[in-house]
Each structure stands twice: as structure tokens, then as C-alpha cells.
Coordinates of N, CA and C in Angstrom, one line a residue:
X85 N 0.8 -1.2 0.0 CA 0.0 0.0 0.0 C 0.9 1.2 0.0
X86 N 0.2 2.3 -0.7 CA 1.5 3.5 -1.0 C 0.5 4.7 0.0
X87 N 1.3 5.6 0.4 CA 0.6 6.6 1.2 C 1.5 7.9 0.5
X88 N 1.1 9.2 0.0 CA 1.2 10.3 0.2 C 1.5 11.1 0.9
X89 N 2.9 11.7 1.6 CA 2.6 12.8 2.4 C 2.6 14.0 2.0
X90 N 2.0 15.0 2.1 CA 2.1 16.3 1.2 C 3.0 17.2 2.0
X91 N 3.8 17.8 2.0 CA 4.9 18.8 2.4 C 4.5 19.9 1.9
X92 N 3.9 21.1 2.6 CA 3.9 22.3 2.6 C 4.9 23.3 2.8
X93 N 5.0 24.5 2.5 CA 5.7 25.6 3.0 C 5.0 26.7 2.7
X94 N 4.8 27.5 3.5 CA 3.9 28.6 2.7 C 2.7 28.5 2.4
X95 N 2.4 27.3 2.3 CA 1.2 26.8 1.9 C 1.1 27.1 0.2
X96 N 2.7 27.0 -0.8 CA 2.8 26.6 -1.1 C 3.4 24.9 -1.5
X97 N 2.8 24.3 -2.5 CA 2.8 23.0 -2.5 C 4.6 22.3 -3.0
X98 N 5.2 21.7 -2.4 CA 7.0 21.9 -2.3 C 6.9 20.5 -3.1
X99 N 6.5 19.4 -2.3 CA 7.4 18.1 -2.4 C 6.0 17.0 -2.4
X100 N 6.3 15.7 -2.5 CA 5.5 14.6 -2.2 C 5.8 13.4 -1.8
X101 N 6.2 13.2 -0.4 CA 6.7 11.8 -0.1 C 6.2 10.9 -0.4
X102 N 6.7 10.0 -0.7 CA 5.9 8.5 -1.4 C 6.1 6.6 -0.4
X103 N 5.3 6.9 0.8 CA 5.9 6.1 1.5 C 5.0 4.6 1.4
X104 N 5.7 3.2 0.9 CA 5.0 1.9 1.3 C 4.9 1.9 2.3
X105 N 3.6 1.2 2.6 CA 3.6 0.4 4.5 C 2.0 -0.3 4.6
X106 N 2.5 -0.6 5.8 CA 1.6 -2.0 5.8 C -0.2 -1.7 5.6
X107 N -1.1 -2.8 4.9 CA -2.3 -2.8 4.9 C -3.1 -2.1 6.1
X108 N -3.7 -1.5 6.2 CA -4.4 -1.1 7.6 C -5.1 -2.4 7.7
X109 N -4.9 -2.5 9.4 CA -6.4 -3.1 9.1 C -7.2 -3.4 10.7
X110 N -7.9 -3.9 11.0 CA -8.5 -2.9 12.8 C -7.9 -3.8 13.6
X111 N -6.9 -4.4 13.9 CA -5.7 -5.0 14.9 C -4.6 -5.1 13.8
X112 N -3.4 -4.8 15.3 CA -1.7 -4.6 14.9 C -1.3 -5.4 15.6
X113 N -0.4 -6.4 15.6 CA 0.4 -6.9 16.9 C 1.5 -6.0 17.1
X114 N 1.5 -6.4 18.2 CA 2.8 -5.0 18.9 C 3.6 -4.9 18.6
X115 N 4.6 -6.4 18.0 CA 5.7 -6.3 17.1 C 6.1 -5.1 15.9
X116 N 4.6 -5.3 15.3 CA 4.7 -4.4 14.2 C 3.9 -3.4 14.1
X117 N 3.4 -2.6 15.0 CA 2.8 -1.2 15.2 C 3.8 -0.3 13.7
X118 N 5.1 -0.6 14.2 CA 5.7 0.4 13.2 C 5.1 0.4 11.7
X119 N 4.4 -0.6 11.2 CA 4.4 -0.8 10.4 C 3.4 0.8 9.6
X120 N 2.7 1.0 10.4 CA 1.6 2.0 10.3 C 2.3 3.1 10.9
X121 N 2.0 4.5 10.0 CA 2.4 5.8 10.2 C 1.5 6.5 11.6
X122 N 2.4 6.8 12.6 CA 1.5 7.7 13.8 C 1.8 8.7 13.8
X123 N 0.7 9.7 14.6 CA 0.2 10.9 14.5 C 2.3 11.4 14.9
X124 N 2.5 11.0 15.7 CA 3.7 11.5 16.7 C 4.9 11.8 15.1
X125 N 4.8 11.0 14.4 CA 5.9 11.0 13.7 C 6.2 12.2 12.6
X126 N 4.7 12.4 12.4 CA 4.3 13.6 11.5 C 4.7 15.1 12.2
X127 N 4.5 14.9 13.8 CA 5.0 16.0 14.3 C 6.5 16.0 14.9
X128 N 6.8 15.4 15.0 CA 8.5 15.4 14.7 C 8.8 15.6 13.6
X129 N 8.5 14.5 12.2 CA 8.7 15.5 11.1 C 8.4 16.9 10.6
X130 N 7.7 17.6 11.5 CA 7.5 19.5 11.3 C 8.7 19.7 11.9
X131 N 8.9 19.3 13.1 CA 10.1 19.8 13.9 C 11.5 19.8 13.3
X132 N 11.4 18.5 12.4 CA 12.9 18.5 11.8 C 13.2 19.7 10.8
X133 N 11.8 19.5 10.1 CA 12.1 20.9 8.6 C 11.9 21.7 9.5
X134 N 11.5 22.8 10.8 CA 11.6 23.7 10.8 C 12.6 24.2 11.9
X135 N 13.4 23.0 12.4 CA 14.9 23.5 12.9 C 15.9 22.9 12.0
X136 N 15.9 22.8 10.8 CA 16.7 21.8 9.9 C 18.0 22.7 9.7
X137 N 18.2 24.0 9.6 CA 19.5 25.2 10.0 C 20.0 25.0 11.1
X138 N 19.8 25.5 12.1 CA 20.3 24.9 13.1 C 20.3 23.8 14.0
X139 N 19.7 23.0 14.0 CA 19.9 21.6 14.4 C 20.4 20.7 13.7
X140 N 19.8 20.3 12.7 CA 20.3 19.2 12.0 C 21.1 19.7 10.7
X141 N 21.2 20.4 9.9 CA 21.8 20.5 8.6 C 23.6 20.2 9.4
X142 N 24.2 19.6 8.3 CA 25.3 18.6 8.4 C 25.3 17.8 10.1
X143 N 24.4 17.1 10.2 CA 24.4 16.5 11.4 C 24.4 14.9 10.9
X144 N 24.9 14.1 11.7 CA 24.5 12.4 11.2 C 23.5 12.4 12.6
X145 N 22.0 11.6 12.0 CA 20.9 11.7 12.3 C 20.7 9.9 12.7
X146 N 20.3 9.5 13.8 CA 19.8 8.3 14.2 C 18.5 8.1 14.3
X147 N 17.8 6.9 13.6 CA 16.6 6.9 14.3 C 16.2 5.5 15.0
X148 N 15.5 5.6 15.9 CA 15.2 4.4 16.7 C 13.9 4.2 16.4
X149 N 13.6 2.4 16.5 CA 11.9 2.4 15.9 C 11.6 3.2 14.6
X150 N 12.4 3.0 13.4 CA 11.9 3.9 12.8 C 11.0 3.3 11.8
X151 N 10.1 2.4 12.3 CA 8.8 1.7 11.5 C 9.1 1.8 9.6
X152 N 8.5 2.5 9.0 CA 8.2 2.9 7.6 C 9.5 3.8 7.2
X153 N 10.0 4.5 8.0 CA 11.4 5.1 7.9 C 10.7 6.5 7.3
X154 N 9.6 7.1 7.7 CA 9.1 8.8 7.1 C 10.1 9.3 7.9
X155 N 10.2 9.3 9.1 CA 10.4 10.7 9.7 C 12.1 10.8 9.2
X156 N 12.3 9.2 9.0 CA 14.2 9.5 8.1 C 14.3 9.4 6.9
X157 N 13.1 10.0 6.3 CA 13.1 10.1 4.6 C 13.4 11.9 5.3
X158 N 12.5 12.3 6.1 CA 12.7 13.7 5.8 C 14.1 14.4 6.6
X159 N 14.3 13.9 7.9 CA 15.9 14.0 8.0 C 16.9 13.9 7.3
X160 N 16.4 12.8 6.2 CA 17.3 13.2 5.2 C 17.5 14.0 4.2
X161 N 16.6 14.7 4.5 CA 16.4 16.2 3.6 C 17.8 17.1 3.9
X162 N 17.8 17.2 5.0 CA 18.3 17.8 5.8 C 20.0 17.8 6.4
X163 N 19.7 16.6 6.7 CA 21.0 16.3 7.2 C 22.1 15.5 6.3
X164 N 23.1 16.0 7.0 CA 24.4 15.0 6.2 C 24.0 13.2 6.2
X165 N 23.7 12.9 7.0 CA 23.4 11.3 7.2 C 22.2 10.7 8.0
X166 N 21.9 9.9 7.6 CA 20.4 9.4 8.5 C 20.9 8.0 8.3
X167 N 20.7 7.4 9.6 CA 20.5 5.8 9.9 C 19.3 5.6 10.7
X168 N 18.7 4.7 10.0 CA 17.4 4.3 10.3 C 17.3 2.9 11.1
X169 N 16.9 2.2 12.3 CA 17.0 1.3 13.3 C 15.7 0.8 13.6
X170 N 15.5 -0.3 13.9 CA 14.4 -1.3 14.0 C 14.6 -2.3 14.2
X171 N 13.6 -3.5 14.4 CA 13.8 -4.8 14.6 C 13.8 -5.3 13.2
X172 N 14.4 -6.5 13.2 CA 14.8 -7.4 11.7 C 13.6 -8.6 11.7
X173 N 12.3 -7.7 11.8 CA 11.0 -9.0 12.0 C 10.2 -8.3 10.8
X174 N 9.2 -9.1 10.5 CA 8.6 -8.5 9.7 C 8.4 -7.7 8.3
X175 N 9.6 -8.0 8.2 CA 10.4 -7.1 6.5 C 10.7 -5.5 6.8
X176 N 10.6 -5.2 8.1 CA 10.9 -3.9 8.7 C 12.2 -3.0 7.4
X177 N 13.1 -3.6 7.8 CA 14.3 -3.0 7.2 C 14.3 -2.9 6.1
X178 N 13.6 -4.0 5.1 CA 13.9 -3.6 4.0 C 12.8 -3.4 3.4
X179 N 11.6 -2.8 4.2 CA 10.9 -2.0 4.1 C 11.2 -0.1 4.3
X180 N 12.1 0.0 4.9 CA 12.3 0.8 5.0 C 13.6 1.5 4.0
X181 N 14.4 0.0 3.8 CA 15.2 0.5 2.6 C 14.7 0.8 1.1
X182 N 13.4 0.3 0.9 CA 12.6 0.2 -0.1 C 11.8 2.2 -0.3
X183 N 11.7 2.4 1.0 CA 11.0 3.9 0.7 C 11.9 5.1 1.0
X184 N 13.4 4.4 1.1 CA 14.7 5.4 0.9 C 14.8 5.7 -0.5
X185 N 14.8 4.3 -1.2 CA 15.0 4.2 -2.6 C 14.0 5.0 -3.3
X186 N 13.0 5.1 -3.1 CA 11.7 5.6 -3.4 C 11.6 7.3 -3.3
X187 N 12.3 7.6 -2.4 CA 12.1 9.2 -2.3 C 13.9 9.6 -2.2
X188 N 14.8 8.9 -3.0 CA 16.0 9.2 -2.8 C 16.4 10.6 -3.6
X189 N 15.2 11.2 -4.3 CA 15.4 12.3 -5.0 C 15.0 13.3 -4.0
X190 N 14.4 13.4 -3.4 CA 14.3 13.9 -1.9 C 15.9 14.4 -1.3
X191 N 16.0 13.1 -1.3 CA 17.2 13.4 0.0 C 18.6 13.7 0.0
X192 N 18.9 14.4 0.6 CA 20.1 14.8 0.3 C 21.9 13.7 1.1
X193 N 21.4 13.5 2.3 CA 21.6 12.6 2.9 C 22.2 11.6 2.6
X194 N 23.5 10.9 3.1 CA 23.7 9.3 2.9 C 23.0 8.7 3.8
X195 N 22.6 7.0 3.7 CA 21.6 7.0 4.5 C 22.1 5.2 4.9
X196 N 21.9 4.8 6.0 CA 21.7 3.1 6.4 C 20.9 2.3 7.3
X197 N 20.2 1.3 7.3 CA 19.6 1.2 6.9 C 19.7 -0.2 8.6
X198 N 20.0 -0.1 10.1 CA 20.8 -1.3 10.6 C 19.1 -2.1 11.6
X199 N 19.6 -3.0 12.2 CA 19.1 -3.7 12.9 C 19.3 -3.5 14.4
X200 N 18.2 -2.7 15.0 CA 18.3 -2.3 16.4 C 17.2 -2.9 17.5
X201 N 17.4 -4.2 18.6 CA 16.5 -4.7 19.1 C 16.4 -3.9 20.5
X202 N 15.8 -3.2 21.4 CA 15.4 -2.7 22.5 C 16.1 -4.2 23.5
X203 N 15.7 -5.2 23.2 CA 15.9 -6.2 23.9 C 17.3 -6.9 24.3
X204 N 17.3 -6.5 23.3 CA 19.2 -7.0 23.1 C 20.1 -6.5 23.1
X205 N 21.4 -6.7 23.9 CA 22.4 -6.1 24.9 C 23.3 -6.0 23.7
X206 N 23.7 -7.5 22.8 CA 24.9 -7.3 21.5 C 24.5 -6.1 20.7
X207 N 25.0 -5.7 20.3 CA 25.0 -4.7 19.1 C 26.3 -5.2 17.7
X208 N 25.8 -4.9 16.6 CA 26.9 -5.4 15.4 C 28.1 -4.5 15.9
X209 N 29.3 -4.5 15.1 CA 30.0 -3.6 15.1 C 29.1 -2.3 14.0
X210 N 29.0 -2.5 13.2 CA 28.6 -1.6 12.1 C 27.2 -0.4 12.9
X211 N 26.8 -1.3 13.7 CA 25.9 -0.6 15.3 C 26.7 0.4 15.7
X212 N 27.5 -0.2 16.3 CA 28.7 0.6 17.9 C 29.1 1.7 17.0
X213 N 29.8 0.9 15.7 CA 30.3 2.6 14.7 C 29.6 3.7 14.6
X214 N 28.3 3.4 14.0 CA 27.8 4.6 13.8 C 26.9 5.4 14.8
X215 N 26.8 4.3 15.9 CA 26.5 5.7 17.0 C 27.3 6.4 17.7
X216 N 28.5 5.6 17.9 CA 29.8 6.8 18.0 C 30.2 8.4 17.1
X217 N 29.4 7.4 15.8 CA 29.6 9.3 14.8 C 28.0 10.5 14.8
X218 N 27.3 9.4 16.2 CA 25.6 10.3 16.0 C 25.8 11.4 16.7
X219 N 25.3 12.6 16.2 CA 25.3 13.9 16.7 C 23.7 13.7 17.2
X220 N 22.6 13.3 16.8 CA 21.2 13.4 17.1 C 20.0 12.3 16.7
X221 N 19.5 11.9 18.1 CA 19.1 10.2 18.0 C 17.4 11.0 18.2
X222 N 16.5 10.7 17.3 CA 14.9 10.8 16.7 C 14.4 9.3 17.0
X223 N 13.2 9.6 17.6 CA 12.1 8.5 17.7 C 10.5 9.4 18.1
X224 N 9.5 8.6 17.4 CA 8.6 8.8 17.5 C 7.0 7.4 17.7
X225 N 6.6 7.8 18.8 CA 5.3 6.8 19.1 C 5.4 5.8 19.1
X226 N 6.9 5.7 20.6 CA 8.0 4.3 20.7 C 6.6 3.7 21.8
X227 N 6.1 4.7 22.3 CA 5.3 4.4 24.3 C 4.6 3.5 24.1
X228 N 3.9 2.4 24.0 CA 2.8 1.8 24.1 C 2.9 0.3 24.5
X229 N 3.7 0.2 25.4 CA 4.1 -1.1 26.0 C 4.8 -1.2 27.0
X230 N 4.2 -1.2 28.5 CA 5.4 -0.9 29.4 C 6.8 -1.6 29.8
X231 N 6.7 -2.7 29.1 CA 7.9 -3.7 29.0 C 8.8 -3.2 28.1
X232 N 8.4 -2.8 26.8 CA 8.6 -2.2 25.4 C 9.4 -0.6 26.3
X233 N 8.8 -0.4 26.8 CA 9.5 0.9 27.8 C 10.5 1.1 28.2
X234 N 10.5 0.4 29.3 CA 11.6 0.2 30.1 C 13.0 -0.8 29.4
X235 N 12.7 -1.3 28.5 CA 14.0 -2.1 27.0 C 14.1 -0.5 26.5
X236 N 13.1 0.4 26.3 CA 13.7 1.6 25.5 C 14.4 2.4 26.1
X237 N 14.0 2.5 27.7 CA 15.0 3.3 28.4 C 16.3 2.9 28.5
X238 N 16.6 1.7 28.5 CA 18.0 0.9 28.9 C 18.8 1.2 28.0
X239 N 18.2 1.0 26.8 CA 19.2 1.2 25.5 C 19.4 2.6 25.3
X240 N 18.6 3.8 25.4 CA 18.4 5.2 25.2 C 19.9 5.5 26.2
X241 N 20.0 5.0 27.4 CA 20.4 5.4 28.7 C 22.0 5.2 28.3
X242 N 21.6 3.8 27.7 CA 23.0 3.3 27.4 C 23.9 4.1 26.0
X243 N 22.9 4.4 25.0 CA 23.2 5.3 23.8 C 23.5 6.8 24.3
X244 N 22.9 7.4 25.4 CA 23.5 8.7 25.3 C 24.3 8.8 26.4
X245 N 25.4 8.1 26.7 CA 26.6 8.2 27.3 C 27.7 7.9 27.0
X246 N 27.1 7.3 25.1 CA 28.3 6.9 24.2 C 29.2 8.4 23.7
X247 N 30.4 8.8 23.5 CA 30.2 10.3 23.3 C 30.2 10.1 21.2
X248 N 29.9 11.1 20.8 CA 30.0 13.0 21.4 C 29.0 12.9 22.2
X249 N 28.7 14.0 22.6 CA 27.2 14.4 23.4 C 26.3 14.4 22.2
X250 N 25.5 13.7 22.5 CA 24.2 13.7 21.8 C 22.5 14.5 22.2
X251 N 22.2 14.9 21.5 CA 20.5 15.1 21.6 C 19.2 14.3 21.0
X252 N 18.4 14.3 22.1 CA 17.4 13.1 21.4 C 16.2 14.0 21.3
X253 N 15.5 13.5 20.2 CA 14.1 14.3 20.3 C 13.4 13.1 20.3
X254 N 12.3 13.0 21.3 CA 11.6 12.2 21.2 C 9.4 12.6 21.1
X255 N 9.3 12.3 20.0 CA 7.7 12.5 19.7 C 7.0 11.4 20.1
X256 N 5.4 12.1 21.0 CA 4.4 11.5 21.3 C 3.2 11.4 21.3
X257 N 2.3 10.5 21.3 CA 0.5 11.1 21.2 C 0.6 10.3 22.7
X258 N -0.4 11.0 24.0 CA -0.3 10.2 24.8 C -2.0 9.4 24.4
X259 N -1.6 8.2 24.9 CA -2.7 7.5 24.4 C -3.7 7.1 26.2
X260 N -4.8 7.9 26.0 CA -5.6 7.8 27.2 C -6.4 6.8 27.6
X261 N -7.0 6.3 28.3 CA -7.8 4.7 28.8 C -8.6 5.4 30.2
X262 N -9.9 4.7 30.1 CA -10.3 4.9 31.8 C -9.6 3.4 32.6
X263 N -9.1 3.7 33.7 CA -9.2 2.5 34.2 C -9.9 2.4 35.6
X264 N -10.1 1.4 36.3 CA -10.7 1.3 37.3 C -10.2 1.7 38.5
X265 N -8.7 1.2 38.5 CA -8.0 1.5 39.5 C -7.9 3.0 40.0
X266 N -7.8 3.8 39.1 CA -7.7 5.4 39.1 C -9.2 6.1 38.7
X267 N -10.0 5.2 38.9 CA -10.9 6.0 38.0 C -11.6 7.0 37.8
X268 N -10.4 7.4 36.5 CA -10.4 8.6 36.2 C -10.0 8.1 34.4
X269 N -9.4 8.8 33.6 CA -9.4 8.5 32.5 C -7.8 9.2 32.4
X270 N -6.9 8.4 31.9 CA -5.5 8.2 32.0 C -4.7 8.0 31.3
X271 N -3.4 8.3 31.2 CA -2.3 7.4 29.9 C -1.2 6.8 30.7
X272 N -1.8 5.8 31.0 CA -0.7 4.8 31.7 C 0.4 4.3 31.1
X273 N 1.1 4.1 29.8 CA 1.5 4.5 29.3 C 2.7 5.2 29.2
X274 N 2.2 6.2 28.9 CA 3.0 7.6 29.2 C 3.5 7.4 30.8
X275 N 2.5 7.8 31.3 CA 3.0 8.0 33.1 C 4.1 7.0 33.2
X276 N 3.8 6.1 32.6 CA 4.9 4.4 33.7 C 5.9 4.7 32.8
X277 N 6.5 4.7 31.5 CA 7.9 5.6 31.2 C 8.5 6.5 31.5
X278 N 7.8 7.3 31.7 CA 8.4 8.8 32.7 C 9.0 8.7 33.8
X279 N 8.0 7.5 34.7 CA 8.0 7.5 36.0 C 9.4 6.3 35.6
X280 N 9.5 5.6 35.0 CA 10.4 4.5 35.1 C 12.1 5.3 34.8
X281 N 11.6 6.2 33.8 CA 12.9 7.0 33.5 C 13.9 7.8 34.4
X282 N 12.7 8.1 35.3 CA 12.7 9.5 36.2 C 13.6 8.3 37.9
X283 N 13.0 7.2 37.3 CA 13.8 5.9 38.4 C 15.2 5.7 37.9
X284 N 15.9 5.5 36.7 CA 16.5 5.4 36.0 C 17.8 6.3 35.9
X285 N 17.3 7.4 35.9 CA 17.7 8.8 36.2 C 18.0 9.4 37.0
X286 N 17.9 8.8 38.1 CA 18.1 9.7 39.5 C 19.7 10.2 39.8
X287 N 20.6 9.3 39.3 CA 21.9 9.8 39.4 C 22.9 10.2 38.3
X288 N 24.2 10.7 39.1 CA 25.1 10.8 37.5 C 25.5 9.8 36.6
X289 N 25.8 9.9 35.1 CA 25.7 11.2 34.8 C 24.4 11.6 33.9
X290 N 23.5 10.9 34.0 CA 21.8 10.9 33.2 C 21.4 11.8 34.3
X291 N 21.6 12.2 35.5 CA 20.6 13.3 36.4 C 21.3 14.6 35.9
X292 N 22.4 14.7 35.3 CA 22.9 15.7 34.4 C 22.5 16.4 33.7
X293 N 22.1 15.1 32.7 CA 20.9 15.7 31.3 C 19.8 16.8 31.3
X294 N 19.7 17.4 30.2 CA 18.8 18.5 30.1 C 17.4 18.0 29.8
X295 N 16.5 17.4 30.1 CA 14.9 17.4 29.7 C 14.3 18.8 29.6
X296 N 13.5 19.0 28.8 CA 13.0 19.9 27.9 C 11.7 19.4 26.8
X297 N 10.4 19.7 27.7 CA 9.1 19.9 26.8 C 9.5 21.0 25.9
X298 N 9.2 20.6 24.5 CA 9.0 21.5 23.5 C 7.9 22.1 23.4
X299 N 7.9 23.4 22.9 CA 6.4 24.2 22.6 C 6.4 23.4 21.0
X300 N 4.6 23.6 20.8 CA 4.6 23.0 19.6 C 3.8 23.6 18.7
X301 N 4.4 25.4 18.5 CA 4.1 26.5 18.0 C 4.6 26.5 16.6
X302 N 5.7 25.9 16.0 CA 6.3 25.5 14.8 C 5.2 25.3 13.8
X303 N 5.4 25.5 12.4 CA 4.7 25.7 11.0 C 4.3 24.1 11.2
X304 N 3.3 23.5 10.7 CA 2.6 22.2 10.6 C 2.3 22.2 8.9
X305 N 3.5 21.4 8.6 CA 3.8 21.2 7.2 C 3.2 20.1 6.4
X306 N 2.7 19.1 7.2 CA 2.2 18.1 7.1 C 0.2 18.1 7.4
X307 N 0.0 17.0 6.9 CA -1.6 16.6 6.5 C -2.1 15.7 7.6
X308 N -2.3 16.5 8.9 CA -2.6 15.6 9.9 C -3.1 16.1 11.3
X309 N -4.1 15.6 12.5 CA -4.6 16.4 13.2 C -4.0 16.5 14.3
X310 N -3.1 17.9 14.7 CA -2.1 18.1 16.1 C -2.9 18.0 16.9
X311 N -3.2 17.2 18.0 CA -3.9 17.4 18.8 C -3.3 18.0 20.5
X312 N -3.8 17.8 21.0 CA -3.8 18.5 22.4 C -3.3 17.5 23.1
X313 N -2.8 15.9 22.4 CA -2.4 15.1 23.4 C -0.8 14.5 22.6
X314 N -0.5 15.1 21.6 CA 1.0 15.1 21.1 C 2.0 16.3 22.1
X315 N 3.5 15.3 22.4 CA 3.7 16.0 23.1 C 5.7 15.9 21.9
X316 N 6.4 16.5 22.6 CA 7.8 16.8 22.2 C 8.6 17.0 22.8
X317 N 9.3 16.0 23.5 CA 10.1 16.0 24.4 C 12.0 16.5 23.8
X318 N 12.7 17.3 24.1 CA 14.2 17.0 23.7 C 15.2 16.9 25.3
X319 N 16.0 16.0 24.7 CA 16.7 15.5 26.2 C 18.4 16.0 25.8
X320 N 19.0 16.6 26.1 CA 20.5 16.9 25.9 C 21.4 15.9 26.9
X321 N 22.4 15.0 26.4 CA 23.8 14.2 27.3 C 24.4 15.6 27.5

């Protein structure tokens, strides 16, 4: 299945991503959520084009979870390099190498393409290398499994202490539920990452780090509804 993203500026009409990805269809298993484009990803992709001067232009750009690889089709507009990361299930990767190829007139970017498991401690060498050369690690609408969580914080924790100093931007939709226990209507979710990070975090050199909500007053270049429960987090090593 092919999806359109339309890229605005001006509200004149610029560009047209052209991204494969999976059949919709009304259940995902968890494995492959990436497979399907989320709200979060679209707003991290405004964020990238509208700090693409000073943040990222000549930056080498990482992405974690990067499902369908949008938000590192458009980093790679931008940046010197984009490496895109995921699990090797599902045809993930070379799904994602397939919609590099696809919008390679797009991008400016060299780009690769590796296998990154939340779960798993080894890393390739071809791994270790190139997060040693990341200047800035991107993920978007990683939250929706508290297990899946706390594997993302380990690895995150362990990634931004590799040097240089790195910045992460991380995009979110919180996803709300009534539950009984609280009953009230909630993003458990959200809360139990935060809270798990914030456990995680307590000392040096991660109690160091800069956390920082972003405002999310930036131009909305994309075809999609911001809502009141996307959030934008940037964290500085």
C-alpha cells in the first residue's frame, strides 16, 4: 500500500513523499505497530524541517523504531546522514530501505539502513560505529508497552553516554484509557515511562541531562490532526 505525504511551506505545494507500508487493518500486533504511520511521527517531522539550520543541517541523524522510515526520509532532507533502526521482523528494514529508494530524489543525505532490538544487549559492530559518529538520535510513538519501555529506556540510557554528546528528540500522542483503579481517565503509558525514566535517572551522569518539553508553535507542514495530546520532548547528554 502506497501513502502520500504532502509537504507544505507557505502553503505553497514543495514536495510529495511516497511512502510503502503496511495494509491497515483494525488489529496490529505489537511487534509491528511500526508498520503503520503515527500521529507523533508527523510532528516530529515539522520539527525536523523547521529546525533543519540549526539543528540538524550537516548532522549524522539516528533513528530508533523507525517503522516505515518517514520521519528518516525527511531528515534526510536535511541532514548529512540518516541511519534508520528497527527490529529485523517483519520485512521492517527492507521496508524501510525500499521507501529510501523511493524518495531518494528527496534526499540529500547518505543513508543506512541497521538492525536495532530494544531487547538486546549485543549490538553489530557496524551498530557501535555509527552511534559513535551520531550527533542526534529521533524516535517517534516508541510508548505503548510498558515492557517495550523500560527495554527503550536501557538502551536510550546506554546510547546517550556513548560520546559525542548527543540530543534526542523524542515525539508522542499520549494514548488515554479509563481505568478502574484510578478511576479517572489516564495514559498509563505515558505515566509508567516517565516514571520509570525518572527511576532510571536519579543519578550521574543521566541526572545531568537537560529534559525539555518543547512548545509546539512551529509551522505544521504536514496533512494531519495536532492534537492536544502530542507531546515533544528534547533531552540533551
Amino acid at each position: 500500500m502506497e501513502v502520500k505525504s504532502e509537504l507544505y511551506e507557505e502553503q505553497t505545494f514543495q514536495k510529495v513523499v511516497i511512502l510503502e507500508n503496511s495494509k491497515f487493518s483494525k488489529s496490529t500486533v505489537i511487534p509491528l505497530v511500526g508498520l503503520q504511520i503515527w500521529r507523533g511521527a508527523f510532528l516530529l517531522a515539522d520539527y525536523i524541517l523547521s529546525q533543519r539550520k540549526p539543528l540538524f543541517e550537516d548532522k549524522v541523524v539516528l533513528e530508533l523504531a523507525a517503522g516505515v522510515g518517514f520521519t528518516g526520509v525527511i531528515a534526510g532532507m536535511v541532514a548529512r546522514e540518516i541511519v534508520c533502526t528497527d527490529v529485523d521482523k517483519g520485512g521492517i528494514l527492507e521496508l524501510i530501505q525500499r521507501n529510501f529508494k523511493r524518495n531518494n530524489h528527496l534526499m540529500k543525505a547518505s543513508t543506512s539502513v541497521l538492525s536495532l532490538d530494544f531487547y538486546q544487549e549485543d549490538w553489530s559492530p557496524a551498530l557501535e560505529r555509527k552511534l559513535k559518529e551520531t550527533d542526534i538520535i529521533i524516535a517517534a510513538d516508541v510508548i505503548y508497552d510498558n515492557n517495550l519501555s523500560e527495554a527503550f529506556v536501557k538502551c536510550l540510557t546506554r546510547i546517550l553516554q556513548m560520546p559525542p554528546k548527543k540530543t534526542f528528540l523524542l515525539a508522542l500522542e499520549k494514548r488515554f484509557v479509563f481505568t478502574v483503579e484510578d478511576l479517572d481517565v489516564v495514559a498509563p503509558c505515558y505515566d509508567h515511562f516517565f516514571k520509570y525514566l525518572k527511576s532510571q535517572w536519579s543519578s550521574p551522569p543521566m541526572s545531568n541531562w537537560t529534559i525539555q518539553q518543547l512548545d509546539l508553535d512551529f509551522q505544521q507542514m504536514f496533512a494531519y490532526e495536532r492534537t492536544k495530546h502530542l507531546v515533544l520532548w528534547m533531552i540533551t547528554a
